[in-house]
Amino acid sequence: MLSSHEALAWYLEGARTHVSLAGPPVLAVRVDDGGDTLFVGGNEADRLIAEELLPEDAERVVRVPWHRSVVEAAGVGLVEAEVAPALRAARASLLPAEADRYRALGRETAEVLTAVARELNASSTERSAAAALASGLAARGIDPLVILVAGEERLPHRHPLPADGVLGSRAMLVVCGRRHGLIANATRWVGEAGADDDRILAVEAAFLAATRPGARLNDVFAAGTAGYAASGFDADEWTKHHQGGPTGYAGRDPRATTLTTDAVVSSHAFAWNPSAPGAKVEDTVLVTESGIEVLTVDPAWPTEEFAGLRRPAARAFG
């Protein structure tokens, strides 16, 4: 029984399964040996059939009255939680068409960050920056799942929801945007460079160096978090915020910890986000047999060479 946004979007070739970003999916899929059955809210069925579902899926739609739960209508079955590791493993290695969609999403997400940054200055407000980011993503058909903005007075916050203040001399922009079910995650800095920018890149490099096909996620996590002390941060800095992990059809699929033992596979998407007060780096990458491919890239954004990859630098205002 598939009922989560990440499982449904993956299984249905990137179909949009929501109306409200904060609400549950408007359909559920019962996967049987004899074929799939899609239980769809009756008030959503015509639109989904016309605009989101493949023809072969549309032929298997059961319309559910709007006042009934689509999950309850689908009946009793094996629920996702009972097979969560197997489902994650099934969607971890992206097919070529998925990887191409991800590349386009990553590039366009990065372009939005660049376009917005060009218009910002020290007197811009956090809310105006957030509005521009959301507008830029929506104009490209990208759902703005997360928009974070911190001006210089709020830089210690790791998840800075936009507030009323101005950006000041240095600001952080964070977006997570979804299209075709896939999620691009990226962080950028505008204004002055930070004292710890290179040190946090060194921590990221430790994560990326360990993220290779065949590795176990807990081992990658251990290697990455060890990078904090090696880069001159407090050894326990990693305990103060999550570090990211695999991504794709979920923002983190799953969020990496010392206990996550999922295998890294070829064509596996990741978004590590090491951070310290006033410092963070985050991009969406694809792990391949030949190395790391950064997906959230815009050539117009200034970069520096670090550990063999072009990594984003702070961009001056204007």
PDB file of C-alpha atoms in Angstrom:
ATOM      1  CA  MET A   1       0.000   0.000   0.000  1.00  0.00           C
ATOM      2  CA  LEU A   2       1.748   3.165  -1.213  1.00  0.00           C
ATOM      3  CA  SER A   3       0.474   6.294   0.505  1.00  0.00           C
ATOM      4  CA  SER A   4       3.380   8.756   0.979  1.00  0.00           C
ATOM      5  CA  HIS A   5       4.310  11.563  -1.402  1.00  0.00           C
ATOM      6  CA  GLU A   6       7.805  10.170  -1.968  1.00  0.00           C
ATOM      7  CA  ALA A   7       6.679   6.612  -2.736  1.00  0.00           C
ATOM      8  CA  LEU A   8       3.770   7.688  -4.932  1.00  0.00           C
ATOM      9  CA  ALA A   9       5.714  10.255  -6.971  1.00  0.00           C
ATOM     10  CA  TRP A  10       8.492   7.709  -7.547  1.00  0.00           C
ATOM     11  CA  TYR A  11       6.095   4.897  -8.467  1.00  0.00           C
ATOM     12  CA  LEU A  12       3.902   7.076 -10.725  1.00  0.00           C
ATOM     13  CA  GLU A  13       6.716   8.632 -12.789  1.00  0.00           C
ATOM     14  CA  GLY A  14       6.821  12.002 -11.038  1.00  0.00           C
ATOM     15  CA  ALA A  15       3.088  12.652 -10.776  1.00  0.00           C
ATOM     16  CA  ARG A  16       2.055  15.502  -8.458  1.00  0.00           C
ATOM     17  CA  THR A  17       0.237  13.770  -5.640  1.00  0.00           C
ATOM     18  CA  HIS A  18      -0.706  16.807  -3.546  1.00  0.00           C
ATOM     19  CA  VAL A  19      -3.078  19.727  -3.515  1.00  0.00           C
ATOM     20  CA  SER A  20      -1.863  21.282  -0.282  1.00  0.00           C
ATOM     21  CA  LEU A  21       1.885  21.049   0.293  1.00  0.00           C
ATOM     22  CA  ALA A  22       1.041  20.508   3.954  1.00  0.00           C
ATOM     23  CA  GLY A  23      -1.587  17.844   3.300  1.00  0.00           C
ATOM     24  CA  PRO A  24      -1.535  14.114   2.583  1.00  0.00           C
ATOM     25  CA  PRO A  25      -1.567  12.722  -0.972  1.00  0.00           C
ATOM     26  CA  VAL A  26      -4.903  12.727  -2.781  1.00  0.00           C
ATOM     27  CA  LEU A  27      -4.505   9.107  -3.865  1.00  0.00           C
ATOM     28  CA  ALA A  28      -3.160   5.770  -2.693  1.00  0.00           C
ATOM     29  CA  VAL A  29      -1.922   2.824  -4.761  1.00  0.00           C
ATOM     30  CA  ARG A  30      -2.527  -0.810  -3.896  1.00  0.00           C
ATOM     31  CA  VAL A  31       0.185  -2.901  -5.536  1.00  0.00           C
ATOM     32  CA  ASP A  32      -0.967  -6.475  -6.176  1.00  0.00           C
ATOM     33  CA  ASP A  33       0.511  -9.378  -8.100  1.00  0.00           C
ATOM     34  CA  GLY A  34      -2.247  -8.889 -10.667  1.00  0.00           C
ATOM     35  CA  GLY A  35      -1.546  -5.171 -11.147  1.00  0.00           C
ATOM     36  CA  ASP A  36      -1.976  -1.821  -9.463  1.00  0.00           C
ATOM     37  CA  THR A  37      -5.179  -0.130  -8.355  1.00  0.00           C
ATOM     38  CA  LEU A  38      -5.226   3.644  -7.841  1.00  0.00           C
ATOM     39  CA  PHE A  39      -7.678   4.930  -5.253  1.00  0.00           C
ATOM     40  CA  VAL A  40      -8.221   8.609  -6.065  1.00  0.00           C
ATOM     41  CA  GLY A  41     -10.384  11.266  -4.492  1.00  0.00           C
ATOM     42  CA  GLY A  42     -13.391  11.639  -6.747  1.00  0.00           C
ATOM     43  CA  ASN A  43     -13.034  15.417  -6.915  1.00  0.00           C
ATOM     44  CA  GLU A  44      -9.410  15.040  -8.087  1.00  0.00           C
ATOM     45  CA  ALA A  45      -9.716  12.094 -10.478  1.00  0.00           C
ATOM     46  CA  ASP A  46     -10.482  13.913 -13.742  1.00  0.00           C
ATOM     47  CA  ARG A  47      -7.581  16.339 -13.320  1.00  0.00           C
ATOM     48  CA  LEU A  48      -5.120  13.602 -12.375  1.00  0.00           C
ATOM     49  CA  ILE A  49      -6.175  11.430 -15.313  1.00  0.00           C
ATOM     50  CA  ALA A  50      -5.888  14.359 -17.732  1.00  0.00           C
ATOM     51  CA  GLU A  51      -2.673  15.900 -16.440  1.00  0.00           C
ATOM     52  CA  GLU A  52      -0.645  13.622 -14.161  1.00  0.00           C
ATOM     53  CA  LEU A  53      -1.201   9.908 -14.676  1.00  0.00           C
ATOM     54  CA  LEU A  54       0.092   7.653 -17.420  1.00  0.00           C
ATOM     55  CA  PRO A  55      -2.639   6.143 -19.626  1.00  0.00           C
ATOM     56  CA  GLU A  56      -2.086   2.687 -18.177  1.00  0.00           C
ATOM     57  CA  ASP A  57      -2.501   4.104 -14.684  1.00  0.00           C
ATOM     58  CA  ALA A  58      -5.665   5.986 -15.598  1.00  0.00           C
ATOM     59  CA  GLU A  59      -7.283   2.709 -16.600  1.00  0.00           C
ATOM     60  CA  ARG A  60      -6.909   1.435 -13.033  1.00  0.00           C
ATOM     61  CA  VAL A  61      -8.448   4.366 -11.150  1.00  0.00           C
ATOM     62  CA  VAL A  62     -11.106   3.794  -8.513  1.00  0.00           C
ATOM     63  CA  ARG A  63     -12.914   7.011  -7.613  1.00  0.00           C
ATOM     64  CA  VAL A  64     -13.323   7.540  -3.891  1.00  0.00           C
ATOM     65  CA  PRO A  65     -15.912  10.016  -2.516  1.00  0.00           C
ATOM     66  CA  TRP A  66     -14.172  13.151  -1.259  1.00  0.00           C
ATOM     67  CA  HIS A  67     -15.372  12.537   2.303  1.00  0.00           C
ATOM     68  CA  ARG A  68     -13.710   9.103   2.488  1.00  0.00           C
ATOM     69  CA  SER A  69     -10.026   8.386   3.085  1.00  0.00           C
ATOM     70  CA  VAL A  70      -8.330   7.022  -0.029  1.00  0.00           C
ATOM     71  CA  VAL A  71      -6.121   4.855   2.207  1.00  0.00           C
ATOM     72  CA  GLU A  72      -9.129   3.343   3.979  1.00  0.00           C
ATOM     73  CA  ALA A  73     -10.853   2.792   0.628  1.00  0.00           C
ATOM     74  CA  ALA A  74      -7.826   0.874  -0.623  1.00  0.00           C
ATOM     75  CA  GLY A  75      -8.318  -1.702   2.112  1.00  0.00           C
ATOM     76  CA  VAL A  76      -5.937  -3.601   4.323  1.00  0.00           C
ATOM     77  CA  GLY A  77      -2.486  -4.298   2.948  1.00  0.00           C
ATOM     78  CA  LEU A  78       1.190  -4.212   3.761  1.00  0.00           C
ATOM     79  CA  VAL A  79       1.864  -0.589   4.708  1.00  0.00           C
ATOM     80  CA  GLU A  80       4.977   1.357   3.716  1.00  0.00           C
ATOM     81  CA  ALA A  81       6.413   1.440   7.223  1.00  0.00           C
ATOM     82  CA  GLU A  82       6.713  -2.355   7.190  1.00  0.00           C
ATOM     83  CA  VAL A  83       8.956  -2.313   4.104  1.00  0.00           C
ATOM     84  CA  ALA A  84      10.535   1.158   4.375  1.00  0.00           C
ATOM     85  CA  PRO A  85      14.175   0.031   3.892  1.00  0.00           C
ATOM     86  CA  ALA A  86      13.262  -2.009   0.820  1.00  0.00           C
ATOM     87  CA  LEU A  87      11.322   0.893  -0.703  1.00  0.00           C
ATOM     88  CA  ARG A  88      14.219   3.291  -0.093  1.00  0.00           C
ATOM     89  CA  ALA A  89      16.592   0.832  -1.721  1.00  0.00           C
ATOM     90  CA  ALA A  90      14.277   0.438  -4.718  1.00  0.00           C
ATOM     91  CA  ARG A  91      14.190   4.170  -5.449  1.00  0.00           C
ATOM     92  CA  ALA A  92      17.801   4.953  -4.478  1.00  0.00           C
ATOM     93  CA  SER A  93      19.436   4.257  -7.850  1.00  0.00           C
ATOM     94  CA  LEU A  94      17.926   6.734 -10.282  1.00  0.00           C
ATOM     95  CA  LEU A  95      17.058   5.583 -13.782  1.00  0.00           C
ATOM     96  CA  PRO A  96      18.563   7.603 -16.669  1.00  0.00           C
ATOM     97  CA  ALA A  97      15.323   9.509 -17.264  1.00  0.00           C
ATOM     98  CA  GLU A  98      15.065  10.349 -13.559  1.00  0.00           C
ATOM     99  CA  ALA A  99      18.658  11.557 -13.472  1.00  0.00           C
ATOM    100  CA  ASP A 100      18.022  13.785 -16.495  1.00  0.00           C
ATOM    101  CA  ARG A 101      14.961  15.313 -14.818  1.00  0.00           C
ATOM    102  CA  TYR A 102      17.049  15.860 -11.699  1.00  0.00           C
ATOM    103  CA  ARG A 103      19.816  17.597 -13.651  1.00  0.00           C
ATOM    104  CA  ALA A 104      17.304  20.007 -15.164  1.00  0.00           C
ATOM    105  CA  LEU A 105      15.710  20.648 -11.772  1.00  0.00           C
ATOM    106  CA  GLY A 106      19.074  21.216 -10.109  1.00  0.00           C
ATOM    107  CA  ARG A 107      20.243  23.631 -12.792  1.00  0.00           C
ATOM    108  CA  GLU A 108      17.036  25.664 -12.708  1.00  0.00           C
ATOM    109  CA  THR A 109      16.963  25.774  -8.914  1.00  0.00           C
ATOM    110  CA  ALA A 110      20.516  27.122  -8.920  1.00  0.00           C
ATOM    111  CA  GLU A 111      19.575  29.678 -11.580  1.00  0.00           C
ATOM    112  CA  VAL A 112      16.763  30.969  -9.375  1.00  0.00           C
ATOM    113  CA  LEU A 113      19.197  31.469  -6.497  1.00  0.00           C
ATOM    114  CA  THR A 114      21.524  33.409  -8.797  1.00  0.00           C
ATOM    115  CA  ALA A 115      18.757  35.569 -10.228  1.00  0.00           C
ATOM    116  CA  VAL A 116      17.446  36.479  -6.784  1.00  0.00           C
ATOM    117  CA  ALA A 117      20.920  37.155  -5.371  1.00  0.00           C
ATOM    118  CA  ARG A 118      21.616  39.653  -8.174  1.00  0.00           C
ATOM    119  CA  GLU A 119      18.762  41.837  -6.931  1.00  0.00           C
ATOM    120  CA  LEU A 120      19.644  41.767  -3.247  1.00  0.00           C
ATOM    121  CA  ASN A 121      21.567  44.316  -1.202  1.00  0.00           C
ATOM    122  CA  ALA A 122      22.308  44.903   2.455  1.00  0.00           C
ATOM    123  CA  SER A 123      18.984  46.730   2.979  1.00  0.00           C
ATOM    124  CA  SER A 124      16.857  43.983   1.399  1.00  0.00           C
ATOM    125  CA  THR A 125      14.611  42.219   3.899  1.00  0.00           C
ATOM    126  CA  GLU A 126      14.574  38.521   4.600  1.00  0.00           C
ATOM    127  CA  ARG A 127      10.908  38.325   3.625  1.00  0.00           C
ATOM    128  CA  SER A 128      11.448  40.046   0.274  1.00  0.00           C
ATOM    129  CA  ALA A 129      14.277  37.643  -0.508  1.00  0.00           C
ATOM    130  CA  ALA A 130      12.071  34.697   0.425  1.00  0.00           C
ATOM    131  CA  ALA A 131       9.232  36.003  -1.735  1.00  0.00           C
ATOM    132  CA  ALA A 132      11.551  36.329  -4.717  1.00  0.00           C
ATOM    133  CA  LEU A 133      12.894  32.811  -4.223  1.00  0.00           C
ATOM    134  CA  ALA A 134       9.403  31.313  -3.974  1.00  0.00           C
ATOM    135  CA  SER A 135       8.253  33.260  -7.026  1.00  0.00           C
ATOM    136  CA  GLY A 136      11.258  32.225  -9.088  1.00  0.00           C
ATOM    137  CA  LEU A 137      10.792  28.561  -8.263  1.00  0.00           C
ATOM    138  CA  ALA A 138       7.035  28.594  -8.881  1.00  0.00           C
ATOM    139  CA  ALA A 139       7.539  30.273 -12.263  1.00  0.00           C
ATOM    140  CA  ARG A 140       9.565  27.227 -13.325  1.00  0.00           C
ATOM    141  CA  GLY A 141       7.007  24.726 -12.065  1.00  0.00           C
ATOM    142  CA  ILE A 142       9.035  23.961  -8.937  1.00  0.00           C
ATOM    143  CA  ASP A 143       7.183  23.629  -5.629  1.00  0.00           C
ATOM    144  CA  PRO A 144       8.994  25.673  -2.940  1.00  0.00           C
ATOM    145  CA  LEU A 145       9.002  23.138  -0.123  1.00  0.00           C
ATOM    146  CA  VAL A 146      11.533  25.009   2.034  1.00  0.00           C
ATOM    147  CA  ILE A 147      12.584  28.673   1.879  1.00  0.00           C
ATOM    148  CA  LEU A 148      15.005  29.869   4.558  1.00  0.00           C
ATOM    149  CA  VAL A 149      16.671  33.276   4.748  1.00  0.00           C
ATOM    150  CA  ALA A 150      18.967  34.636   7.459  1.00  0.00           C
ATOM    151  CA  GLY A 151      20.443  38.124   7.556  1.00  0.00           C
ATOM    152  CA  GLU A 152      23.646  38.791   9.483  1.00  0.00           C
ATOM    153  CA  GLU A 153      21.853  39.158  12.829  1.00  0.00           C
ATOM    154  CA  ARG A 154      20.267  35.700  12.537  1.00  0.00           C
ATOM    155  CA  LEU A 155      23.144  33.674  11.087  1.00  0.00           C
ATOM    156  CA  PRO A 156      23.570  31.431  14.165  1.00  0.00           C
ATOM    157  CA  HIS A 157      20.149  29.868  13.431  1.00  0.00           C
ATOM    158  CA  ARG A 158      20.454  26.681  11.368  1.00  0.00           C
ATOM    159  CA  HIS A 159      16.803  26.734  10.154  1.00  0.00           C
ATOM    160  CA  PRO A 160      16.065  30.479   9.839  1.00  0.00           C
ATOM    161  CA  LEU A 161      12.475  30.906   8.707  1.00  0.00           C
ATOM    162  CA  PRO A 162      12.318  34.372   7.091  1.00  0.00           C
ATOM    163  CA  ALA A 163      11.627  37.266   9.470  1.00  0.00           C
ATOM    164  CA  ASP A 164      11.261  41.045   9.161  1.00  0.00           C
ATOM    165  CA  GLY A 165      14.927  42.059   9.447  1.00  0.00           C
ATOM    166  CA  VAL A 166      17.296  43.234   6.717  1.00  0.00           C
ATOM    167  CA  LEU A 167      20.111  41.128   5.295  1.00  0.00           C
ATOM    168  CA  GLY A 168      22.981  43.322   6.397  1.00  0.00           C
ATOM    169  CA  SER A 169      26.545  42.494   5.387  1.00  0.00           C
ATOM    170  CA  ARG A 170      26.116  38.719   4.980  1.00  0.00           C
ATOM    171  CA  ALA A 171      23.093  36.489   4.414  1.00  0.00           C
ATOM    172  CA  MET A 172      22.192  32.863   3.813  1.00  0.00           C
ATOM    173  CA  LEU A 173      19.617  31.639   1.279  1.00  0.00           C
ATOM    174  CA  VAL A 174      18.297  28.064   1.428  1.00  0.00           C
ATOM    175  CA  VAL A 175      15.818  26.375  -0.907  1.00  0.00           C
ATOM    176  CA  CYS A 176      14.351  22.908  -1.307  1.00  0.00           C
ATOM    177  CA  GLY A 177      12.326  22.725  -4.519  1.00  0.00           C
ATOM    178  CA  ARG A 178      10.308  19.799  -5.884  1.00  0.00           C
ATOM    179  CA  ARG A 179       9.380  18.965  -9.471  1.00  0.00           C
ATOM    180  CA  HIS A 180       8.362  15.580 -10.900  1.00  0.00           C
ATOM    181  CA  GLY A 181       8.561  14.359  -7.301  1.00  0.00           C
ATOM    182  CA  LEU A 182      12.324  14.998  -7.086  1.00  0.00           C
ATOM    183  CA  ILE A 183      13.702  17.531  -4.592  1.00  0.00           C
ATOM    184  CA  ALA A 184      16.674  19.834  -5.178  1.00  0.00           C
ATOM    185  CA  ASN A 185      18.361  21.196  -2.044  1.00  0.00           C
ATOM    186  CA  ALA A 186      20.825  24.095  -2.110  1.00  0.00           C
ATOM    187  CA  THR A 187      22.302  26.796   0.127  1.00  0.00           C
ATOM    188  CA  ARG A 188      23.972  30.018  -1.028  1.00  0.00           C
ATOM    189  CA  TRP A 189      25.672  32.952   0.693  1.00  0.00           C
ATOM    190  CA  VAL A 190      25.470  36.586  -0.387  1.00  0.00           C
ATOM    191  CA  GLY A 191      27.461  39.558   0.829  1.00  0.00           C
ATOM    192  CA  GLU A 192      30.757  39.182   2.634  1.00  0.00           C
ATOM    193  CA  ALA A 193      32.713  35.932   2.778  1.00  0.00           C
ATOM    194  CA  GLY A 194      32.632  34.106   6.113  1.00  0.00           C
ATOM    195  CA  ALA A 195      35.622  33.299   8.288  1.00  0.00           C
ATOM    196  CA  ASP A 196      34.705  29.587   8.331  1.00  0.00           C
ATOM    197  CA  ASP A 197      33.706  29.149   4.666  1.00  0.00           C
ATOM    198  CA  ASP A 198      36.753  27.073   3.717  1.00  0.00           C
ATOM    199  CA  ARG A 199      36.642  25.046   6.922  1.00  0.00           C
ATOM    200  CA  ILE A 200      33.024  24.019   6.329  1.00  0.00           C
ATOM    201  CA  LEU A 201      33.921  23.079   2.742  1.00  0.00           C
ATOM    202  CA  ALA A 202      36.580  20.782   4.205  1.00  0.00           C
ATOM    203  CA  VAL A 203      33.914  19.066   6.314  1.00  0.00           C
ATOM    204  CA  GLU A 204      31.718  18.632   3.248  1.00  0.00           C
ATOM    205  CA  ALA A 205      34.712  17.207   1.377  1.00  0.00           C
ATOM    206  CA  ALA A 206      35.056  14.560   4.094  1.00  0.00           C
ATOM    207  CA  PHE A 207      31.421  13.550   3.591  1.00  0.00           C
ATOM    208  CA  LEU A 208      31.709  13.494  -0.199  1.00  0.00           C
ATOM    209  CA  ALA A 209      34.979  11.537  -0.210  1.00  0.00           C
ATOM    210  CA  ALA A 210      33.306   8.758   1.779  1.00  0.00           C
ATOM    211  CA  THR A 211      30.089   8.749  -0.266  1.00  0.00           C
ATOM    212  CA  ARG A 212      30.908   6.055  -2.783  1.00  0.00           C
ATOM    213  CA  PRO A 213      28.895   3.123  -4.164  1.00  0.00           C
ATOM    214  CA  GLY A 214      29.094   0.168  -1.809  1.00  0.00           C
ATOM    215  CA  ALA A 215      29.642   2.211   1.357  1.00  0.00           C
ATOM    216  CA  ARG A 216      27.192   2.034   4.258  1.00  0.00           C
ATOM    217  CA  LEU A 217      25.501   5.234   5.329  1.00  0.00           C
ATOM    218  CA  ASN A 218      26.586   5.003   8.957  1.00  0.00           C
ATOM    219  CA  ASP A 219      30.220   4.654   7.859  1.00  0.00           C
ATOM    220  CA  VAL A 220      29.897   7.658   5.555  1.00  0.00           C
ATOM    221  CA  PHE A 221      28.335   9.593   8.405  1.00  0.00           C
ATOM    222  CA  ALA A 222      31.211   8.709  10.738  1.00  0.00           C
ATOM    223  CA  ALA A 223      33.808   9.798   8.183  1.00  0.00           C
ATOM    224  CA  GLY A 224      32.005  13.060   7.512  1.00  0.00           C
ATOM    225  CA  THR A 225      31.413  14.030  11.109  1.00  0.00           C
ATOM    226  CA  ALA A 226      35.071  13.306  11.892  1.00  0.00           C
ATOM    227  CA  GLY A 227      35.809  16.116   9.448  1.00  0.00           C
ATOM    228  CA  TYR A 228      34.681  18.712  11.972  1.00  0.00           C
ATOM    229  CA  ALA A 229      37.569  18.135  14.379  1.00  0.00           C
ATOM    230  CA  ALA A 230      39.971  17.646  11.465  1.00  0.00           C
ATOM    231  CA  SER A 231      38.941  21.092  10.162  1.00  0.00           C
ATOM    232  CA  GLY A 232      39.354  22.864  13.488  1.00  0.00           C
ATOM    233  CA  PHE A 233      35.744  22.835  14.695  1.00  0.00           C
ATOM    234  CA  ASP A 234      34.630  21.360  17.989  1.00  0.00           C
ATOM    235  CA  ALA A 235      34.441  17.598  17.570  1.00  0.00           C
ATOM    236  CA  ASP A 236      30.793  17.593  18.682  1.00  0.00           C
ATOM    237  CA  GLU A 237      29.677  20.329  16.263  1.00  0.00           C
ATOM    238  CA  TRP A 238      27.810  17.699  14.241  1.00  0.00           C
ATOM    239  CA  THR A 239      25.491  17.048  17.195  1.00  0.00           C
ATOM    240  CA  LYS A 240      24.035  20.567  16.925  1.00  0.00           C
ATOM    241  CA  HIS A 241      22.266  20.086  13.591  1.00  0.00           C
ATOM    242  CA  HIS A 242      21.463  17.268  11.182  1.00  0.00           C
ATOM    243  CA  GLN A 243      24.020  16.612   8.451  1.00  0.00           C
ATOM    244  CA  GLY A 244      21.752  15.659   5.532  1.00  0.00           C
ATOM    245  CA  GLY A 245      22.051  12.399   3.625  1.00  0.00           C
ATOM    246  CA  PRO A 246      20.438  10.717   0.621  1.00  0.00           C
ATOM    247  CA  THR A 247      17.803  12.740  -1.191  1.00  0.00           C
ATOM    248  CA  GLY A 248      15.614  12.289  -4.254  1.00  0.00           C
ATOM    249  CA  TYR A 249      11.885  11.830  -3.720  1.00  0.00           C
ATOM    250  CA  ALA A 250      12.189  12.922  -0.080  1.00  0.00           C
ATOM    251  CA  GLY A 251      14.145  15.844   1.298  1.00  0.00           C
ATOM    252  CA  ARG A 252      16.342  13.299   3.061  1.00  0.00           C
ATOM    253  CA  ASP A 253      15.743   9.640   2.249  1.00  0.00           C
ATOM    254  CA  PRO A 254      16.635   8.962   5.040  1.00  0.00           C
ATOM    255  CA  ARG A 255      18.371  11.574   7.189  1.00  0.00           C
ATOM    256  CA  ALA A 256      21.751  10.057   7.980  1.00  0.00           C
ATOM    257  CA  THR A 257      22.692   9.138  11.555  1.00  0.00           C
ATOM    258  CA  THR A 258      25.028   6.720  13.291  1.00  0.00           C
ATOM    259  CA  LEU A 259      22.272   4.091  12.992  1.00  0.00           C
ATOM    260  CA  THR A 260      21.333   4.298   9.302  1.00  0.00           C
ATOM    261  CA  THR A 261      22.892   1.386   7.440  1.00  0.00           C
ATOM    262  CA  ASP A 262      21.430   1.884   3.936  1.00  0.00           C
ATOM    263  CA  ALA A 263      23.904   1.164   1.150  1.00  0.00           C
ATOM    264  CA  VAL A 264      25.184   3.884  -1.155  1.00  0.00           C
ATOM    265  CA  VAL A 265      24.561   2.849  -4.764  1.00  0.00           C
ATOM    266  CA  SER A 266      25.477   4.174  -8.183  1.00  0.00           C
ATOM    267  CA  SER A 267      23.271   7.043  -9.436  1.00  0.00           C
ATOM    268  CA  HIS A 268      22.267   7.822  -5.842  1.00  0.00           C
ATOM    269  CA  ALA A 269      21.358  11.433  -4.997  1.00  0.00           C
ATOM    270  CA  PHE A 270      22.724  13.071  -1.846  1.00  0.00           C
ATOM    271  CA  ALA A 271      22.523  16.421  -0.112  1.00  0.00           C
ATOM    272  CA  TRP A 272      24.958  16.750   2.773  1.00  0.00           C
ATOM    273  CA  ASN A 273      24.627  19.998   4.723  1.00  0.00           C
ATOM    274  CA  PRO A 274      27.423  20.384   7.294  1.00  0.00           C
ATOM    275  CA  SER A 275      27.104  23.592   9.288  1.00  0.00           C
ATOM    276  CA  ALA A 276      28.474  25.684  12.133  1.00  0.00           C
ATOM    277  CA  PRO A 277      27.276  29.049  13.474  1.00  0.00           C
ATOM    278  CA  GLY A 278      27.388  31.382  10.474  1.00  0.00           C
ATOM    279  CA  ALA A 279      28.678  28.686   8.083  1.00  0.00           C
ATOM    280  CA  LYS A 280      26.976  26.066   5.926  1.00  0.00           C
ATOM    281  CA  VAL A 281      27.340  24.381   2.564  1.00  0.00           C
ATOM    282  CA  GLU A 282      24.704  22.355   0.708  1.00  0.00           C
ATOM    283  CA  ASP A 283      24.183  21.138  -2.832  1.00  0.00           C
ATOM    284  CA  THR A 284      22.379  18.231  -4.419  1.00  0.00           C
ATOM    285  CA  VAL A 285      24.797  15.753  -5.982  1.00  0.00           C
ATOM    286  CA  LEU A 286      24.658  12.486  -7.860  1.00  0.00           C
ATOM    287  CA  VAL A 287      27.006   9.708  -6.757  1.00  0.00           C
ATOM    288  CA  THR A 288      28.322   7.722  -9.718  1.00  0.00           C
ATOM    289  CA  GLU A 289      30.974   5.075 -10.248  1.00  0.00           C
ATOM    290  CA  SER A 290      33.280   7.796 -11.576  1.00  0.00           C
ATOM    291  CA  GLY A 291      32.739  10.274  -8.750  1.00  0.00           C
ATOM    292  CA  ILE A 292      30.502  13.128  -7.622  1.00  0.00           C
ATOM    293  CA  GLU A 293      28.342  15.118 -10.057  1.00  0.00           C
ATOM    294  CA  VAL A 294      26.963  18.349  -8.585  1.00  0.00           C
ATOM    295  CA  LEU A 295      23.418  18.944  -9.871  1.00  0.00           C
ATOM    296  CA  THR A 296      22.530  22.335  -8.370  1.00  0.00           C
ATOM    297  CA  VAL A 297      24.954  24.277 -10.542  1.00  0.00           C
ATOM    298  CA  ASP A 298      24.684  27.638 -12.279  1.00  0.00           C
ATOM    299  CA  PRO A 299      27.885  28.731 -14.083  1.00  0.00           C
ATOM    300  CA  ALA A 300      26.982  32.343 -13.274  1.00  0.00           C
ATOM    301  CA  TRP A 301      27.507  31.784  -9.548  1.00  0.00           C
ATOM    302  CA  PRO A 302      31.101  32.351  -8.314  1.00  0.00           C
ATOM    303  CA  THR A 303      32.894  29.178  -7.264  1.00  0.00           C
ATOM    304  CA  GLU A 304      36.238  28.014  -5.962  1.00  0.00           C
ATOM    305  CA  GLU A 305      38.082  24.779  -6.541  1.00  0.00           C
ATOM    306  CA  PHE A 306      37.989  22.633  -3.410  1.00  0.00           C
ATOM    307  CA  ALA A 307      38.949  18.952  -3.161  1.00  0.00           C
ATOM    308  CA  GLY A 308      38.529  18.513  -6.896  1.00  0.00           C
ATOM    309  CA  LEU A 309      35.068  20.073  -7.185  1.00  0.00           C
ATOM    310  CA  ARG A 310      33.842  23.572  -8.004  1.00  0.00           C
ATOM    311  CA  ARG A 311      32.080  24.707  -4.838  1.00  0.00           C
ATOM    312  CA  PRO A 312      29.977  27.858  -4.350  1.00  0.00           C
ATOM    313  CA  ALA A 313      31.629  30.929  -2.842  1.00  0.00           C
ATOM    314  CA  ALA A 314      29.910  33.893  -1.208  1.00  0.00           C
ATOM    315  CA  ARG A 315      28.498  36.191  -3.903  1.00  0.00           C
ATOM    316  CA  ALA A 316      28.838  39.944  -3.489  1.00  0.00           C
ATOM    317  CA  PHE A 317      25.604  41.928  -3.464  1.00  0.00           C
ATOM    318  CA  GLY A 318      24.366  43.276  -6.776  1.00  0.00           C
TER     319      GLY A 318
END
